[in-house]
PDB file of C-alpha atoms in Angstrom:
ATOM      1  CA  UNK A1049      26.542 -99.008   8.032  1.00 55.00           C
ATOM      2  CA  UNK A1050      23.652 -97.171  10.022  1.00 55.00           C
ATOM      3  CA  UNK A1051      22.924 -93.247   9.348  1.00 53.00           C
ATOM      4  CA  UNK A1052      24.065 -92.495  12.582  1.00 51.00           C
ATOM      5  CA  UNK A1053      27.767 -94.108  12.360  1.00 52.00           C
ATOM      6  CA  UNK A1054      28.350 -92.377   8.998  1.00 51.00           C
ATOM      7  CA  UNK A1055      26.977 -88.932  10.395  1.00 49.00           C
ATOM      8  CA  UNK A1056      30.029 -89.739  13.436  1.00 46.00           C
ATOM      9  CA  UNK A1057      32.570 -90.531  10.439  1.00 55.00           C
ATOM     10  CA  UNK A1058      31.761 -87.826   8.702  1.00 54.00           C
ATOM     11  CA  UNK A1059      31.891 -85.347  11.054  1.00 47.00           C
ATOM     12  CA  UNK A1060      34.923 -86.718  13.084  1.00 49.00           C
ATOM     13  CA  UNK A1061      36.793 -86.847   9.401  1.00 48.00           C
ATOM     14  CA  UNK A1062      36.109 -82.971   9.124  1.00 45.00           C
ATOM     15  CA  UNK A1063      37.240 -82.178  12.497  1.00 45.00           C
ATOM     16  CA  UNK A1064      40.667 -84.127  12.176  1.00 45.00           C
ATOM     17  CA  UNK A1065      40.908 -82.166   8.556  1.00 44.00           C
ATOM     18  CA  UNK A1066      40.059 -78.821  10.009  1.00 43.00           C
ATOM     19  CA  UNK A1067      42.185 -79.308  13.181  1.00 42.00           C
ATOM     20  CA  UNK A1068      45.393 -80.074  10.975  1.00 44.00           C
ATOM     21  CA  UNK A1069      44.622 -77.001   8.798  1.00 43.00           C
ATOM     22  CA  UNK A1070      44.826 -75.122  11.960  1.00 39.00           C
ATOM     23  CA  UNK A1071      48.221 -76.636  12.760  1.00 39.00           C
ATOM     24  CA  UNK A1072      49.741 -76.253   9.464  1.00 40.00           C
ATOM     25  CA  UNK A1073      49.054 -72.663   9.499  1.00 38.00           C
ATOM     26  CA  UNK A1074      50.435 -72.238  13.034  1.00 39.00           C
ATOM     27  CA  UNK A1075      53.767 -74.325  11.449  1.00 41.00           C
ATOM     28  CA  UNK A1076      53.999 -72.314   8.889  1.00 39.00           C
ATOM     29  CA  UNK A1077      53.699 -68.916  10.442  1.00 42.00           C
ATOM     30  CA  UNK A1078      56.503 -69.979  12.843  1.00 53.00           C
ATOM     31  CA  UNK A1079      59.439 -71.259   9.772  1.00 80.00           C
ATOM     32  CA  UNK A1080      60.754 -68.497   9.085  1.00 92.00           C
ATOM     33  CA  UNK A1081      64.939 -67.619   9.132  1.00 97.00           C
ATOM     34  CA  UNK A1082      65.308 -65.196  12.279  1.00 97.00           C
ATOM     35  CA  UNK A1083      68.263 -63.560  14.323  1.00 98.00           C
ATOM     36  CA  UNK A1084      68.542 -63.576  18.102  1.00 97.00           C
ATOM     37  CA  UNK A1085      68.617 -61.450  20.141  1.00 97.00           C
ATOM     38  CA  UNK A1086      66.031 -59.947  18.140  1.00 96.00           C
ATOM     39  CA  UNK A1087      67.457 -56.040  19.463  1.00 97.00           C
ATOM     40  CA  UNK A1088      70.783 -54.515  20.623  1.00 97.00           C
ATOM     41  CA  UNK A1089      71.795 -51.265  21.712  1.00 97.00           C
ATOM     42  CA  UNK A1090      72.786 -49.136  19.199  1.00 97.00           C
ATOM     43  CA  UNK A1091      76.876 -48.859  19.001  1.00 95.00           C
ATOM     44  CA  UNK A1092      76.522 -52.186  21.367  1.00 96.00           C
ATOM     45  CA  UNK A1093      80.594 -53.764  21.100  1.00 95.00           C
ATOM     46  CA  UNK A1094      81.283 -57.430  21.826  1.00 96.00           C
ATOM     47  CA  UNK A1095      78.384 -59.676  21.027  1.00 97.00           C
ATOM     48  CA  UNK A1096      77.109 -62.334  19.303  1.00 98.00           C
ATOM     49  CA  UNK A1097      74.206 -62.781  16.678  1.00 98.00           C
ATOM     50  CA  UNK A1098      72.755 -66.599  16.034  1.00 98.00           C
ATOM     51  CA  UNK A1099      71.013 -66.785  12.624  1.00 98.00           C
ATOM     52  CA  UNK A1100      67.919 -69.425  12.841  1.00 98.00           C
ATOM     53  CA  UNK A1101      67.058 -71.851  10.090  1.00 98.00           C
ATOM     54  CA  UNK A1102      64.632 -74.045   9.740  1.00 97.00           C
ATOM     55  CA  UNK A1103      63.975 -76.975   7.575  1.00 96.00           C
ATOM     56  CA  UNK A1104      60.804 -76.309   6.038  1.00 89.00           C
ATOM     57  CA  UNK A1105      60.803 -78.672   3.463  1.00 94.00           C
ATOM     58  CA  UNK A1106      59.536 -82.415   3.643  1.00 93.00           C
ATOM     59  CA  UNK A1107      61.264 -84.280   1.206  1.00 95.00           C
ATOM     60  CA  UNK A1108      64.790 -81.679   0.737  1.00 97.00           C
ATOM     61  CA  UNK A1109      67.838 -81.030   3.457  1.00 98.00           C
ATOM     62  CA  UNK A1110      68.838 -77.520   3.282  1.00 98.00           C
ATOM     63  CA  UNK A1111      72.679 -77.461   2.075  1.00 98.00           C
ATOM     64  CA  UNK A1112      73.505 -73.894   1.945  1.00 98.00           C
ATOM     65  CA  UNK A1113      72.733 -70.773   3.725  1.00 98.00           C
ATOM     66  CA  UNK A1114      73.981 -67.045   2.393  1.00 98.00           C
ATOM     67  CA  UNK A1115      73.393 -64.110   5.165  1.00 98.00           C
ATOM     68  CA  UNK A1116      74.479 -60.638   3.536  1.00 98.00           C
ATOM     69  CA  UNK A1117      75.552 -58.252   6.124  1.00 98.00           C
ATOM     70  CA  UNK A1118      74.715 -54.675   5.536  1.00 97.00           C
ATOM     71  CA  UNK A1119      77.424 -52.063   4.156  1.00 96.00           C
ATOM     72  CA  UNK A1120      75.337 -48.900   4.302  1.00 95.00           C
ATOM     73  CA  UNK A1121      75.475 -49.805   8.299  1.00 96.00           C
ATOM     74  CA  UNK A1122      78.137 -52.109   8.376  1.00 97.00           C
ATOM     75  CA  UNK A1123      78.700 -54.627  11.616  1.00 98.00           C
ATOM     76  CA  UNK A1124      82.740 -54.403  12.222  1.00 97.00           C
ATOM     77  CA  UNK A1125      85.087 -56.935  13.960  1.00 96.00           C
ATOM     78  CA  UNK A1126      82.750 -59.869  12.799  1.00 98.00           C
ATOM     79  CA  UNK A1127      84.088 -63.254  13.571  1.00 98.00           C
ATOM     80  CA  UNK A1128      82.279 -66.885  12.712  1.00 97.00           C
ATOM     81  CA  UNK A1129      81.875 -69.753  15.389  1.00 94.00           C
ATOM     82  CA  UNK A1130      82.837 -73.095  14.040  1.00 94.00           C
ATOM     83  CA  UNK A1131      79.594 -75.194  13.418  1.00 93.00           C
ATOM     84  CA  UNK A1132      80.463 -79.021  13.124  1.00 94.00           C
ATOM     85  CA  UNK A1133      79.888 -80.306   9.421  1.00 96.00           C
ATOM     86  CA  UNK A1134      79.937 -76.766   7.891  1.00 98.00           C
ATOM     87  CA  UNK A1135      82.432 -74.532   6.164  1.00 98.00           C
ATOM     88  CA  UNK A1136      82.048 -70.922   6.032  1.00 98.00           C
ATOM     89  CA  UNK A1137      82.877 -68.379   3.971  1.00 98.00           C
ATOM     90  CA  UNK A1138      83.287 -64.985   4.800  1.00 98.00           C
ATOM     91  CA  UNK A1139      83.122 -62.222   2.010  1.00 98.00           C
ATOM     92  CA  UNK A1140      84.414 -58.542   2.923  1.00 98.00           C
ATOM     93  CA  UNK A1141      83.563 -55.136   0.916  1.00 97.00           C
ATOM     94  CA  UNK A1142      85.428 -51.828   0.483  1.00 97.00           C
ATOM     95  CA  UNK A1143      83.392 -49.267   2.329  1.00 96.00           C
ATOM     96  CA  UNK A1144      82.051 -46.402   0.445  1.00 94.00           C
ATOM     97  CA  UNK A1145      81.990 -44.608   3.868  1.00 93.00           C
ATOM     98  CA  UNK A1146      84.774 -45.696   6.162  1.00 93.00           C
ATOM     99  CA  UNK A1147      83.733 -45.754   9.685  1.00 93.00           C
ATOM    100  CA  UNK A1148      85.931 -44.140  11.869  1.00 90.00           C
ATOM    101  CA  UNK A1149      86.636 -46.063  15.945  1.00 88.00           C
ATOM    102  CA  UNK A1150      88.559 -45.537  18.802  1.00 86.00           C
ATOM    103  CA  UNK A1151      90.924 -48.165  17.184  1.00 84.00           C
ATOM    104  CA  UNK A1152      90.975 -46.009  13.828  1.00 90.00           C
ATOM    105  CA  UNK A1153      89.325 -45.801  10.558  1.00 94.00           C
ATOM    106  CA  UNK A1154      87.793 -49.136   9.087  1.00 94.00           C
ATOM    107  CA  UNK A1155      87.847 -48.977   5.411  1.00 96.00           C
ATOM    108  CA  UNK A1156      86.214 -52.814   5.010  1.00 97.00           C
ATOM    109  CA  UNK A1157      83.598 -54.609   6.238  1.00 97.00           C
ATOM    110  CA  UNK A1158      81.893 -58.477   5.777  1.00 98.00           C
ATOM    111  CA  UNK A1159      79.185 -58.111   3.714  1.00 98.00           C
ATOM    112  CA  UNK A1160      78.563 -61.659   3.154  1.00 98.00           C
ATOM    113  CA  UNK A1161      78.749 -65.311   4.931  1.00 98.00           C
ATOM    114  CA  UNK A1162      77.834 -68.745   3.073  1.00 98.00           C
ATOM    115  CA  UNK A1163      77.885 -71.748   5.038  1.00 98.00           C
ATOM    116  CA  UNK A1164      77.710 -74.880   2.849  1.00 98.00           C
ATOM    117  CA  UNK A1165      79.025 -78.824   3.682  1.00 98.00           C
ATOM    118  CA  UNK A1166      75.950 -79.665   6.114  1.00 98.00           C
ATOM    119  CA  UNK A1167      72.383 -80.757   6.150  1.00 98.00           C
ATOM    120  CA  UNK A1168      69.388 -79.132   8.106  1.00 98.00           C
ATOM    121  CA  UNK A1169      66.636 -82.026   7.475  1.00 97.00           C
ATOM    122  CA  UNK A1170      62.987 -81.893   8.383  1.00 94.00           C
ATOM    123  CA  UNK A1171      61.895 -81.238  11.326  1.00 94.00           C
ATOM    124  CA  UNK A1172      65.133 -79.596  12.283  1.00 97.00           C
ATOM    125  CA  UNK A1173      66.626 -76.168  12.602  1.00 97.00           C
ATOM    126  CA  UNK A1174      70.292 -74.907  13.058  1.00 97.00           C
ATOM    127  CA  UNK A1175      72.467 -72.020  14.653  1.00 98.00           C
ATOM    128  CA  UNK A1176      74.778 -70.317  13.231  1.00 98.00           C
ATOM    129  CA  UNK A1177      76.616 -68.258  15.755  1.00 98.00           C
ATOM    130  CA  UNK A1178      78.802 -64.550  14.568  1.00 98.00           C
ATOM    131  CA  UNK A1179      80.019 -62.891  16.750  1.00 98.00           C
ATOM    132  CA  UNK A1180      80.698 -58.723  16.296  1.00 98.00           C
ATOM    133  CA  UNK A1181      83.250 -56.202  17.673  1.00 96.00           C
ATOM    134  CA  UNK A1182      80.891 -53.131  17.246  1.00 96.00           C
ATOM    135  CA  UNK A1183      77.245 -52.661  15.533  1.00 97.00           C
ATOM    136  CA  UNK A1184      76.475 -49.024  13.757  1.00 95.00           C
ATOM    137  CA  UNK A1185      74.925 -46.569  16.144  1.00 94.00           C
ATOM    138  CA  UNK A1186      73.485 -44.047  13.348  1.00 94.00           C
ATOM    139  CA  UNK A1187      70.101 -46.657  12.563  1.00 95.00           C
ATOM    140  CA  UNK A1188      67.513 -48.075  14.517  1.00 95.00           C
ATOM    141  CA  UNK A1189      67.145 -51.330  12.402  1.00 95.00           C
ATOM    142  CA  UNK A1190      69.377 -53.955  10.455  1.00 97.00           C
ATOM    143  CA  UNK A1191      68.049 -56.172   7.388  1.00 97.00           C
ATOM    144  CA  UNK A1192      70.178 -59.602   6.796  1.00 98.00           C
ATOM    145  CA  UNK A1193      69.109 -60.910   3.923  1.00 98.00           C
ATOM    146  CA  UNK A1194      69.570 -64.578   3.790  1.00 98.00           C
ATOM    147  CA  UNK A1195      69.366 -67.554   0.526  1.00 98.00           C
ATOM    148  CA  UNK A1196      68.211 -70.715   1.849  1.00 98.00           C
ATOM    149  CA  UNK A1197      69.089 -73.625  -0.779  1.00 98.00           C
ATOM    150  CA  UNK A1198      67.922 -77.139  -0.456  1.00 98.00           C
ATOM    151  CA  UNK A1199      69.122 -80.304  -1.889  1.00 98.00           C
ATOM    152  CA  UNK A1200      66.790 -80.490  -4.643  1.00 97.00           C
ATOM    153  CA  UNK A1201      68.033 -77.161  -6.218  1.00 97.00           C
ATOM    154  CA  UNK A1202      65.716 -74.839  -4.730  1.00 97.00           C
ATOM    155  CA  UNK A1203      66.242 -71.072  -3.183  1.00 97.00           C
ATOM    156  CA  UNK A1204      64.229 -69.373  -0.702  1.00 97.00           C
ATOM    157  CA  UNK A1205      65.171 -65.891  -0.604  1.00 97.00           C
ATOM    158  CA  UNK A1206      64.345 -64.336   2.680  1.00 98.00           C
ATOM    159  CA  UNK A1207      64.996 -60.514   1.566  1.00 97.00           C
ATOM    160  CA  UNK A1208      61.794 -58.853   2.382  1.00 96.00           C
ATOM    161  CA  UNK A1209      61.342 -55.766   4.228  1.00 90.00           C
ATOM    162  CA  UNK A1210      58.603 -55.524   6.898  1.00 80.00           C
ATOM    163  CA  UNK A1211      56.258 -52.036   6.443  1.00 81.00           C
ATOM    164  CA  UNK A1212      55.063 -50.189   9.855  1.00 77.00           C
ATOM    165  CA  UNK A1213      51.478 -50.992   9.931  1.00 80.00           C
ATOM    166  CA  UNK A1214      51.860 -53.784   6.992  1.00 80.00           C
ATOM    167  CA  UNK A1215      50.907 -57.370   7.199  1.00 86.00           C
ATOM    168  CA  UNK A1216      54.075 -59.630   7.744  1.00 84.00           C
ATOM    169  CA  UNK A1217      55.536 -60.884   4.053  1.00 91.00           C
ATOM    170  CA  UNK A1218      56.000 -63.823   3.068  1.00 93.00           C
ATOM    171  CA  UNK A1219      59.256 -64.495   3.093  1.00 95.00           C
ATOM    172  CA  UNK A1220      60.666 -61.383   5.774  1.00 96.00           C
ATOM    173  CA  UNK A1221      64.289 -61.098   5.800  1.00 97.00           C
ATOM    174  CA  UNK A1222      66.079 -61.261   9.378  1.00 97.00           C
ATOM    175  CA  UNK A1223      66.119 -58.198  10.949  1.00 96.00           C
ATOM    176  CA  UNK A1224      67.834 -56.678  14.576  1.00 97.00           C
ATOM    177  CA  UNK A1225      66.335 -53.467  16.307  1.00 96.00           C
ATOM    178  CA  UNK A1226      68.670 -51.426  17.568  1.00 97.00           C
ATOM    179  CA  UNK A1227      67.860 -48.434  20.284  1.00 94.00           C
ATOM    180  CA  UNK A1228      69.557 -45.828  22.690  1.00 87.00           C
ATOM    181  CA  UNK A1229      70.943 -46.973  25.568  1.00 70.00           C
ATOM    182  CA  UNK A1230      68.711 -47.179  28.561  1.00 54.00           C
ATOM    183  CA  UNK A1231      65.787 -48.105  26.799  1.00 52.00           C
ATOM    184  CA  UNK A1232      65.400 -51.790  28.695  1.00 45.00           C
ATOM    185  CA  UNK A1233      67.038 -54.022  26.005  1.00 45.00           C
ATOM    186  CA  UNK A1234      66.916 -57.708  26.213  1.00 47.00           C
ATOM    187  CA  UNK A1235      70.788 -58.020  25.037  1.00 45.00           C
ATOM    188  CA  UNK A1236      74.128 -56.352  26.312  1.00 46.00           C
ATOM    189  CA  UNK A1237      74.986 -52.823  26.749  1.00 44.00           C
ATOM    190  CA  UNK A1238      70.980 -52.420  27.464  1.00 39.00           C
ATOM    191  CA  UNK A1239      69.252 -52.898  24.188  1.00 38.00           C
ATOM    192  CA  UNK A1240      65.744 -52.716  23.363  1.00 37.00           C
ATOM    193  CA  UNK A1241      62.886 -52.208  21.143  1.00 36.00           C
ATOM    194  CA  UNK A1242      63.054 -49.554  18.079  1.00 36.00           C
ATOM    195  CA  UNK A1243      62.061 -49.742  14.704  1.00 37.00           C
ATOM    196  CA  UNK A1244      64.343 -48.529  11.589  1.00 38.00           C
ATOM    197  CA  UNK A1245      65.554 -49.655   8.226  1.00 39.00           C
ATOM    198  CA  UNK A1246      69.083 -50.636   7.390  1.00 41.00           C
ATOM    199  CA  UNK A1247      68.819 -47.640   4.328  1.00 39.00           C
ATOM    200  CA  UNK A1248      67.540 -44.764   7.160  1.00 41.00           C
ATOM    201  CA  UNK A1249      69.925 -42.046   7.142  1.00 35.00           C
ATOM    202  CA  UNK A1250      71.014 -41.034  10.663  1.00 37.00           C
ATOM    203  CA  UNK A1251      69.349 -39.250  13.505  1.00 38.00           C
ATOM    204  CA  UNK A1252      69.732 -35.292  13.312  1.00 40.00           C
ATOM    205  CA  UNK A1253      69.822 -35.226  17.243  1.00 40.00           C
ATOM    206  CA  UNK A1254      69.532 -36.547  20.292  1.00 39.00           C
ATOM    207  CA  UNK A1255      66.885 -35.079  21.136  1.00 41.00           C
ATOM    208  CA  UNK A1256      64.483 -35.575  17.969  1.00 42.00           C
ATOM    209  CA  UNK A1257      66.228 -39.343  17.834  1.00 41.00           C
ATOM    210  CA  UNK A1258      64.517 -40.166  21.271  1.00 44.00           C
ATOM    211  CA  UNK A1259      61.155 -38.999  20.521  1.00 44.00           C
ATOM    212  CA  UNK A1260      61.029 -41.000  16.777  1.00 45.00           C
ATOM    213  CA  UNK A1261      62.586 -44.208  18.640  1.00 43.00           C
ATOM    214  CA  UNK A1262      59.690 -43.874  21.238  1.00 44.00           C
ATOM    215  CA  UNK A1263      56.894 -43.208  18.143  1.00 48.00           C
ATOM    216  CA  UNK A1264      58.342 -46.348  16.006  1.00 45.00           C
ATOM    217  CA  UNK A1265      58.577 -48.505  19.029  1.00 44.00           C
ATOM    218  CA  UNK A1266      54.901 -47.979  19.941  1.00 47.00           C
ATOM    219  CA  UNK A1267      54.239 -48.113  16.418  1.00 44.00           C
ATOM    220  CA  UNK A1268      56.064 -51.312  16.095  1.00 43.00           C
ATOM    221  CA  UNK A1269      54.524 -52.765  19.186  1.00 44.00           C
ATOM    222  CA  UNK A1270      51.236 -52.540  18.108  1.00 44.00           C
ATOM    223  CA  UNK A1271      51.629 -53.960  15.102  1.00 45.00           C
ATOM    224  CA  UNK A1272      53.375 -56.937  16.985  1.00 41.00           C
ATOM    225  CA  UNK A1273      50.426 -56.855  19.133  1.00 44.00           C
ATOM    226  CA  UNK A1274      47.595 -56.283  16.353  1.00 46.00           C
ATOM    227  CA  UNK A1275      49.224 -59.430  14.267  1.00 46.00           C
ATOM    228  CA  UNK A1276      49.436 -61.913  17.615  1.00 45.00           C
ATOM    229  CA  UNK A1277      45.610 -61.183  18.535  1.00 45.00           C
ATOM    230  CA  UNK A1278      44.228 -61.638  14.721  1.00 46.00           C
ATOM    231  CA  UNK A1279      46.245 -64.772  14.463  1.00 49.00           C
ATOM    232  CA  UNK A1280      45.171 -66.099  17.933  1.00 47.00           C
ATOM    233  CA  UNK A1281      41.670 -65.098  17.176  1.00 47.00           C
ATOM    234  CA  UNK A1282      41.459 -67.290  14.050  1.00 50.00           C
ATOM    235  CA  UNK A1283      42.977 -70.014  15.583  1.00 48.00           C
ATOM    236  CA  UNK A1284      40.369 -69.953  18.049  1.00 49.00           C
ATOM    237  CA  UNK A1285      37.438 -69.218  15.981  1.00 51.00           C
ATOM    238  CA  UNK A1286      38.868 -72.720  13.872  1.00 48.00           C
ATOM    239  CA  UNK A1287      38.674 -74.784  16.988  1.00 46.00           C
ATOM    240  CA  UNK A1288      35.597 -73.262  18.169  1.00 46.00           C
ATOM    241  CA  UNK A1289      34.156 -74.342  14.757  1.00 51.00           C
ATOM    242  CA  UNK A1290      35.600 -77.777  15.383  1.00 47.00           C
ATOM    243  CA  UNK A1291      34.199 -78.343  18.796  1.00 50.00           C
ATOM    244  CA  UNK A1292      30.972 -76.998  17.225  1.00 53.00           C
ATOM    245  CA  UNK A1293      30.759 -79.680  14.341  1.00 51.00           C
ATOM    246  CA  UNK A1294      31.708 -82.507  16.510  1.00 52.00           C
ATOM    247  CA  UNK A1295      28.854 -81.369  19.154  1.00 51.00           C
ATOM    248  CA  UNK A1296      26.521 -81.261  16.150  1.00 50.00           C
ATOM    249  CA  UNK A1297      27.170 -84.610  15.144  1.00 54.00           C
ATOM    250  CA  UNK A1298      26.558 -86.046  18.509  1.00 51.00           C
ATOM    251  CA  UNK A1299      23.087 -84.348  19.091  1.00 53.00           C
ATOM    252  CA  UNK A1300      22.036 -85.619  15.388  1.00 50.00           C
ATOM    253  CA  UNK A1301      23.175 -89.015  16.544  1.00 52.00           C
ATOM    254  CA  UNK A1302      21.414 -88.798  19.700  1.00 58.00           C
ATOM    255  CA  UNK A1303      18.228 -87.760  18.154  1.00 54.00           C
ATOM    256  CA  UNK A1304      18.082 -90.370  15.680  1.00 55.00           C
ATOM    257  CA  UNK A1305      18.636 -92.867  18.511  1.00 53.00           C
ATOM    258  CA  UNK A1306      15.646 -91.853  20.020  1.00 53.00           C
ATOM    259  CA  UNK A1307      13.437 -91.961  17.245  1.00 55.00           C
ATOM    260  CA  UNK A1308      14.338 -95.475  16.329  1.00 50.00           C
TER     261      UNK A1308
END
């Protein structure tokens, strides 16, 4: 084999190997569990919540997914769509606050839903549809915590909490915005963008609320934004490198042509 085919191997083998680095990482960065709409106005009544797995394993189905509602902010009036090949179960808690509605005081609340009987396999994802009478109004943010256990015995717990100004964890747990009403949501009852935690206690105003759901949505924003731009940035700089190998290669194979 001449020098100037196994300088072309060569450098088209690291290319393909540095091009499906790139594209595991962007895979990877995308698998997470999530809940859609990702925000809701606060108090919204009457909606539904899909809860997104994927399959991130290659050689295990995922049998069984747990989602643990909140209690501290508890979502009444849920309900669970039917999802062909699963069963689920729906666990409710005695509140330690009861929550009081135009419909009267709610002393229990679902705290947890396991769905078990079906298979997400690789490559796949699947839906799983509740829908809610009411969500809290006294937070800007809900946490689901979710188990995801595959057939081969294993448990990936997404419970962790994203921190303001934090890189993204590993393994974030699902999590809804909620903001006043008004503030351009992208779900019913006009919902949008505020930051929160399912363990905040509840605004002191009205007045004070508004100007802290304006700070942590900026706040939130550009972190969203600050995150997107360093992982497009080192996506690009990979391919860049890429493009630069391969281009190497071909001027070292060119040269050597004309000096034989």
């Amino acid at each position: 084999m001449s020098p100037t085919s196994t300088t072309l191997r060569r450098t088209g083998t690291l290319a393909a190997l540095t091009l499906a680095g790139v594209l595991a990482a962007a895979g990877a960065a995308s698998a997470h569990v999530t809940v859609h709409p990702e925000s809701y106005a606060k108090g919204a009544t009457d909606g539904v919540l899909s809860f997104r797995v994927p399959n991130e394993e290659d050689t295990a189905s995922t049998t069984k997914v747990q989602v643990f509602l909140p209690t501290d902010h508890p979502v009444l009036g849920v309900l669970v769509t039917p999802q062909a090949g699963w069963t689920a179960k729906v666990t409710t808690t005695k509140l330690k606050k009861p929550v009081k509605t135009d419909d009267g005081t709610i002393t229990d609340a679902v705290s947890e839903i396991t769905w078990t009987g079906g298979r997400i396999r690789h490559g796949e994802f699947q839906d799983f549809d509740v829908a809610f009478g009411q969500l809290p109004d006294d937070t800007g943010r809900l946490s689901f915590k979710t188990l995801q256990t595959y057939s081969d015995g294993s448990v990936v717990r997404w419970i962790e909490e994203a921190k303001a100004g934090a890189d993204e964890p590993e393994n974030p747990a699902p999590a809804l915005t909620l903001t006043a009403e008004g503030a351009g949501a992208e779900a019913s009852n006009g919902s949008g963008g505020a930051a929160g935690s399912d363990a905040d206690p509840a605004a002191p105003s009205s007045a004070s609320s508004s100007k802290d759901t304006k700070d942590t949505k900026e706040s939130a924003a550009s972190d969203t934004a600050d995150d997107s731009t360093a992982r497009s940035l080192g996506t690009a700089g990979l391919v860049v490198g890429v493009l630069g190998l391969i281009a190497a290669g071909f001027a070292l194979a060119r040269g050597r042509n004309a000096r034989s």
